[in-house]
């Protein structure tokens, strides 16, 4: 089977860690490069976390560090959700620093995309700063990208503001550049993440699933994306689930605008299902997910990790 080449742009992040585990141990995906961006915590922490995860799994995937802050505004992180280091709760091995390439994430993405014979799928599960810089500096990559499958935005309400989701609202200018780019795009937003839940009995099962399951169990005890007892939200795994199991989702081709000006709605995704804005669709928006099937898929996917 020809594996689908992907680049994951991430800010690990507890839910990022699980999404990346599933991608790295799947038979369908070929993770060519992992890029990091400031988001859940600082660029230094998320890059270290990524290198620790790769050491933990024994996977030699190149990592390139990218933007240390959003395009315009200072970073307001999510350490309240993921802990001060971004992956609180587990004693990881030292980061595998040899995997850190010298290039900036944007240049590394450009090189990997241009060198690839197959069009690359970009999977951003973090603020969109690196992807916006890539499209602005190297617009020629757009023709070589199969699609962008991202976790971000919301077709309903928010988690950073009343209507805005963290990955989009952390860097709304970047999100606008990406959503307006013309590149085929899939949005797995916050509201599908709210239904992609892992319950205590699932976490208990994961404890017996090898070292990744055990690590996840420890991180989950600290993760504040939902609650351990009533269900933890696996936001970033939704983007990977879309790639590996799209039948879990109900999707609709829709025009999505990014609000930049709103004094209370800045950074929200206007999912124009009723066509008020009279624009052509630019995004395949995931409007629903089968939560029970997701749970089953997630546990099976984690059981395939070491
Ligand atoms: C997104 O924000 C981050 O905290 C998570 O890792 C996820 O990517 C959810 O809004
Ligand atoms: Ca993330």
Coordinates of C-alpha atoms and ligand atoms in Angstrom, one line a residue:
X1 CA 0.0 0.0 0.0
X2 CA 1.3 3.5 -0.8
X3 CA 1.3 5.5 2.3
X4 CA -0.2 9.0 2.3
X5 CA 2.6 11.6 2.8
X6 CA 1.7 14.1 5.6
X7 CA 3.3 16.9 7.5
X8 CA 2.0 17.5 11.0
X9 CA 2.2 21.0 12.4
X10 CA 1.7 20.9 16.2
X11 CA 2.1 22.3 19.7
X12 CA 2.2 19.3 22.0
X13 CA 0.0 19.5 24.0
X14 CA -1.7 16.4 25.6
X15 CA -4.3 15.8 22.8
X16 CA -1.6 16.5 20.2
X17 CA 0.5 13.7 21.7
X18 CA -2.2 11.2 21.2
X19 CA -3.0 12.4 17.7
X20 CA 0.7 12.1 16.7
X21 CA 1.0 8.6 18.3
X22 CA -1.9 7.4 16.1
X23 CA -0.5 9.0 13.0
X24 CA 3.0 7.6 13.6
X25 CA 1.8 4.0 14.2
X26 CA -0.8 3.9 11.4
X27 CA -0.1 1.9 8.3
X28 CA -1.7 4.5 6.0
X29 CA 0.2 7.6 6.8
X30 CA 3.8 8.5 6.1
X31 CA 4.8 11.4 8.4
X32 CA 7.5 13.1 6.5
X33 CA 8.1 16.0 8.9
X34 CA 6.8 17.4 12.1
X35 CA 6.8 21.2 12.6
X36 CA 6.2 23.0 15.9
X37 CA 4.6 26.3 16.6
X38 CA 3.9 28.3 19.8
X39 CA 0.4 27.6 21.0
X40 CA -0.5 25.5 24.0
X41 CA 2.8 26.6 25.6
X42 CA 6.0 28.3 24.3
X43 CA 7.8 27.2 21.2
X44 CA 10.7 26.0 23.3
X45 CA 8.4 23.8 25.4
X46 CA 6.4 22.3 22.5
X47 CA 9.6 21.6 20.5
X48 CA 11.1 19.8 23.5
X49 CA 7.9 17.9 24.0
X50 CA 7.9 16.8 20.4
X51 CA 11.5 15.6 20.7
X52 CA 10.7 13.8 23.9
X53 CA 7.8 12.0 22.3
X54 CA 9.9 10.8 19.4
X55 CA 12.6 9.5 21.8
X56 CA 9.9 7.7 23.8
X57 CA 8.5 6.0 20.7
X58 CA 11.9 5.4 19.1
X59 CA 10.8 7.1 15.9
X60 CA 13.3 9.1 13.8
X61 CA 11.1 11.8 12.2
X62 CA 12.7 15.2 11.5
X63 CA 11.4 18.1 13.5
X64 CA 11.6 21.7 12.5
X65 CA 10.8 24.5 14.9
X66 CA 8.7 27.4 13.6
X67 CA 7.0 30.6 14.8
X68 CA 7.6 31.6 18.4
X69 CA 4.5 33.9 18.4
X70 CA 1.4 34.7 16.4
X71 CA 1.8 37.0 13.4
X72 CA 0.5 40.1 15.2
X73 CA -0.4 39.6 18.8
X74 CA 1.6 38.1 21.7
X75 CA 1.0 34.5 22.6
X76 CA -1.7 33.7 25.1
X77 CA -1.1 30.1 25.8
X78 CA -3.3 27.2 27.1
X79 CA -1.1 26.0 30.0
X80 CA -4.3 26.0 32.1
X81 CA -5.4 23.0 30.0
X82 CA -2.1 21.2 29.3
X83 CA 0.1 22.2 32.3
X84 CA 3.0 24.6 32.4
X85 CA 5.3 22.3 30.3
X86 CA 2.4 21.4 27.9
X87 CA 2.7 17.7 28.7
X88 CA 2.3 17.6 32.5
X89 CA 1.9 14.2 34.2
X90 CA 4.5 11.8 32.8
X91 CA 8.3 11.5 33.2
X92 CA 9.5 11.5 29.6
X93 CA 13.0 10.6 28.5
X94 CA 15.4 13.4 27.5
X95 CA 14.4 15.0 24.1
X96 CA 16.1 13.4 21.0
X97 CA 17.8 16.7 19.9
X98 CA 19.5 15.1 16.8
X99 CA 16.1 15.1 15.2
X100 CA 15.8 18.9 15.2
X101 CA 16.7 20.2 11.8
X102 CA 18.5 23.5 11.5
X103 CA 16.0 25.0 9.1
X104 CA 13.0 27.0 10.2
X105 CA 9.7 25.0 10.0
X106 CA 8.6 27.1 7.0
X107 CA 11.7 26.3 5.0
X108 CA 11.6 22.7 6.0
X109 CA 8.0 22.4 4.9
X110 CA 8.8 24.1 1.6
X111 CA 11.7 21.7 0.9
X112 CA 9.7 18.6 1.8
X113 CA 6.7 19.6 -0.3
X114 CA 8.7 20.6 -3.3
X115 CA 10.8 17.4 -3.2
X116 CA 7.8 15.0 -2.8
X117 CA 6.6 13.2 -5.9
X118 CA 3.1 12.7 -4.3
X119 CA 1.2 15.8 -3.2
X120 CA 1.5 16.4 0.5
X121 CA -1.3 16.6 3.1
X122 CA -0.8 19.2 5.7
X123 CA -2.2 18.5 9.1
X124 CA -2.2 21.5 11.4
X125 CA -3.3 20.8 14.9
X126 CA -2.1 24.1 16.4
X127 CA -2.3 27.8 15.6
X128 CA -1.9 28.4 11.9
X129 CA 1.1 30.8 12.0
X130 CA 3.6 28.4 10.3
X131 CA 1.1 27.5 7.5
X132 CA 0.3 31.2 6.9
X133 CA 4.0 32.0 6.6
X134 CA 4.5 29.1 4.2
X135 CA 1.7 30.2 1.9
X136 CA 2.8 33.8 2.0
X137 CA 6.5 33.2 1.4
X138 CA 6.2 30.3 -1.0
X139 CA 2.8 30.4 -2.7
X140 CA 4.1 27.9 -5.3
X141 CA 3.6 25.1 -2.7
X142 CA -0.2 25.5 -3.0
X143 CA -0.3 23.4 -6.2
X144 CA 1.7 20.6 -4.5
X145 CA -0.6 20.2 -1.5
X146 CA -3.3 17.6 -1.7
X147 CA -5.3 19.2 1.1
X148 CA -5.1 20.8 4.5
X149 CA -6.9 18.8 7.2
X150 CA -6.9 20.9 10.3
X151 CA -8.2 20.9 13.9
X152 CA -9.5 24.3 14.6
X153 CA -12.5 26.7 14.5
X154 CA -16.0 25.8 15.4
X155 CA -19.4 25.6 13.7
X156 CA -21.0 26.6 17.0
X157 CA -19.4 28.1 20.1
X158 CA -15.8 28.6 21.4
X159 CA -13.3 27.7 24.0
X160 CA -11.1 30.8 23.9
X161 CA -13.9 33.3 23.5
X162 CA -17.7 32.9 23.4
X163 CA -17.5 32.1 19.7
X164 CA -13.9 31.4 19.1
X165 CA -11.7 28.3 19.2
X166 CA -8.1 28.3 20.5
X167 CA -6.1 27.3 17.4
X168 CA -7.9 29.9 15.2
X169 CA -8.3 32.7 17.8
X170 CA -4.6 32.5 18.9
X171 CA -3.6 33.8 15.5
X172 CA -6.6 35.0 13.5
X173 CA -4.6 36.8 10.8
X174 CA -2.8 33.5 10.1
X175 CA -6.0 31.6 10.0
X176 CA -7.5 34.1 7.5
X177 CA -4.5 33.6 5.2
X178 CA -4.9 29.8 5.3
X179 CA -8.7 29.7 5.0
X180 CA -8.6 32.2 2.0
X181 CA -5.7 30.4 0.3
X182 CA -7.7 28.4 -2.2
X183 CA -6.0 25.1 -1.0
X184 CA -8.6 22.3 -0.5
X185 CA -9.3 22.3 3.2
X186 CA -11.1 20.1 5.8
X187 CA -12.0 21.6 9.2
X188 CA -12.5 19.4 12.2
X189 CA -13.6 21.9 14.7
X190 CA -14.2 22.3 18.4
X191 CA -17.8 21.1 18.3
X192 CA -16.9 17.7 16.8
X193 CA -14.1 17.5 19.4
X194 CA -16.7 17.9 22.1
X195 CA -18.2 14.6 20.9
X196 CA -14.8 12.8 20.5
X197 CA -14.6 11.7 24.1
X198 CA -12.6 9.3 26.0
X199 CA -14.3 8.0 29.2
X200 CA -12.7 6.6 32.4
X201 CA -13.3 3.0 31.3
X202 CA -11.4 3.8 28.1
X203 CA -8.5 5.3 30.0
X204 CA -8.4 2.2 32.2
X205 CA -8.2 -0.1 29.2
X206 CA -5.4 2.1 27.8
X207 CA -3.3 1.4 30.9
X208 CA -3.0 -2.2 29.7
X209 CA -2.1 -1.3 26.1
X210 CA 1.6 -0.9 26.3
X211 CA 3.8 2.2 27.0
X212 CA 1.8 4.7 24.9
X213 CA -1.5 3.7 26.6
X214 CA 0.2 4.0 30.0
X215 CA 1.7 7.4 29.1
X216 CA -1.7 8.6 27.9
X217 CA -3.3 7.5 31.1
X218 CA -0.9 9.6 33.1
X219 CA -1.3 12.6 30.9
X220 CA -5.0 12.3 31.0
X221 CA -5.0 12.6 34.7
X222 CA -3.6 16.2 34.2
X223 CA -5.4 17.2 31.0
X224 CA -8.1 19.8 31.4
X225 CA -9.8 19.4 28.0
X226 CA -13.0 18.1 29.5
X227 CA -12.7 16.0 32.7
X228 CA -11.3 12.6 33.4
X229 CA -14.6 11.4 34.9
X230 CA -17.1 12.8 32.4
X231 CA -15.1 12.5 29.2
X232 CA -11.8 14.0 27.8
X233 CA -11.9 15.8 24.5
X234 CA -9.6 14.4 21.9
X235 CA -9.7 17.4 19.6
X236 CA -6.5 16.9 17.6
X237 CA -7.2 13.2 17.0
X238 CA -10.2 14.3 15.1
X239 CA -8.0 15.6 12.3
X240 CA -6.2 12.2 12.2
X241 CA -9.5 10.3 12.4
X242 CA -10.7 12.3 9.4
X243 CA -7.7 11.0 7.4
X244 CA -7.9 7.4 8.5
X245 CA -11.7 7.0 9.0
X246 CA -13.6 9.8 7.3
X247 CA -16.9 7.8 7.6
X248 CA -17.0 8.8 11.2
X249 CA -17.9 12.4 10.1
X250 CA -20.8 14.3 8.6
X251 CA -19.3 17.0 6.4
X252 CA -20.6 19.9 4.3
X253 CA -18.8 22.0 1.7
X254 CA -19.3 25.6 3.1
X255 CA -17.8 29.0 2.9
X256 CA -15.9 29.8 6.2
X257 CA -14.8 33.4 6.9
X258 CA -12.5 34.3 9.8
X259 CA -13.6 37.3 11.8
X260 CA -10.8 39.7 12.4
X261 CA -12.6 42.9 13.4
X262 CA -15.3 41.9 15.9
X263 CA -14.7 43.4 19.3
X264 CA -16.1 40.3 21.0
X265 CA -15.9 37.7 18.2
X266 CA -12.4 38.2 16.9
X267 CA -11.0 34.8 15.8
X268 CA -14.3 33.1 15.3
X269 CA -15.0 31.0 12.2
X270 CA -18.2 32.1 10.5
X271 CA -19.4 28.8 9.0
X272 CA -21.9 30.1 6.4
X273 CA -24.2 27.1 6.1
X274 CA -27.1 29.3 4.9
X275 CA -25.1 31.1 2.3
X276 CA -25.7 34.6 3.7
X277 CA -22.2 35.8 2.5
X278 CA -22.8 34.6 -1.1
X279 CA -19.3 33.1 -1.4
X280 CA -18.2 29.8 -2.9
X281 CA -17.4 27.0 -0.5
X282 CA -13.8 27.0 0.6
X283 CA -13.9 24.4 3.4
X284 CA -15.2 20.9 4.0
X285 CA -16.6 21.4 7.5
X286 CA -17.1 18.5 9.8
X287 CA -20.5 19.1 11.3
X288 CA -20.9 15.9 13.3
X289 CA -19.0 12.8 14.4
X290 CA -20.3 9.4 15.6
X291 CA -18.9 9.6 19.1
X292 CA -19.4 5.9 19.9
X293 CA -17.6 4.8 16.7
X294 CA -14.8 7.4 17.4
X295 CA -14.2 5.9 20.8
X296 CA -13.9 2.4 19.4
X297 CA -11.6 3.7 16.6
X298 CA -9.5 5.6 19.1
X299 CA -8.9 2.7 21.4
X300 CA -8.0 0.4 18.5
X301 CA -5.6 3.0 17.1
X302 CA -3.9 3.4 20.5
X303 CA -3.6 -0.3 20.9
X304 CA -1.6 -0.4 17.7
X305 CA 1.0 2.0 19.2
X306 CA 3.9 0.5 21.2
Ligands
LIG1 C1 -7.1 23.0 20.3 O1 -6.4 23.8 21.3 C2 -5.4 23.1 21.9 O2 -5.4 23.4 23.3 C3 -5.6 21.7 21.6 O3 -4.3 21.0 21.5 C4 -6.3 21.7 20.3 O4 -5.4 21.7 19.2 C5 -8.5 22.8 20.8 O5 -9.2 24.1 20.8
LIG2 CA1 -3.0 21.2 19.5

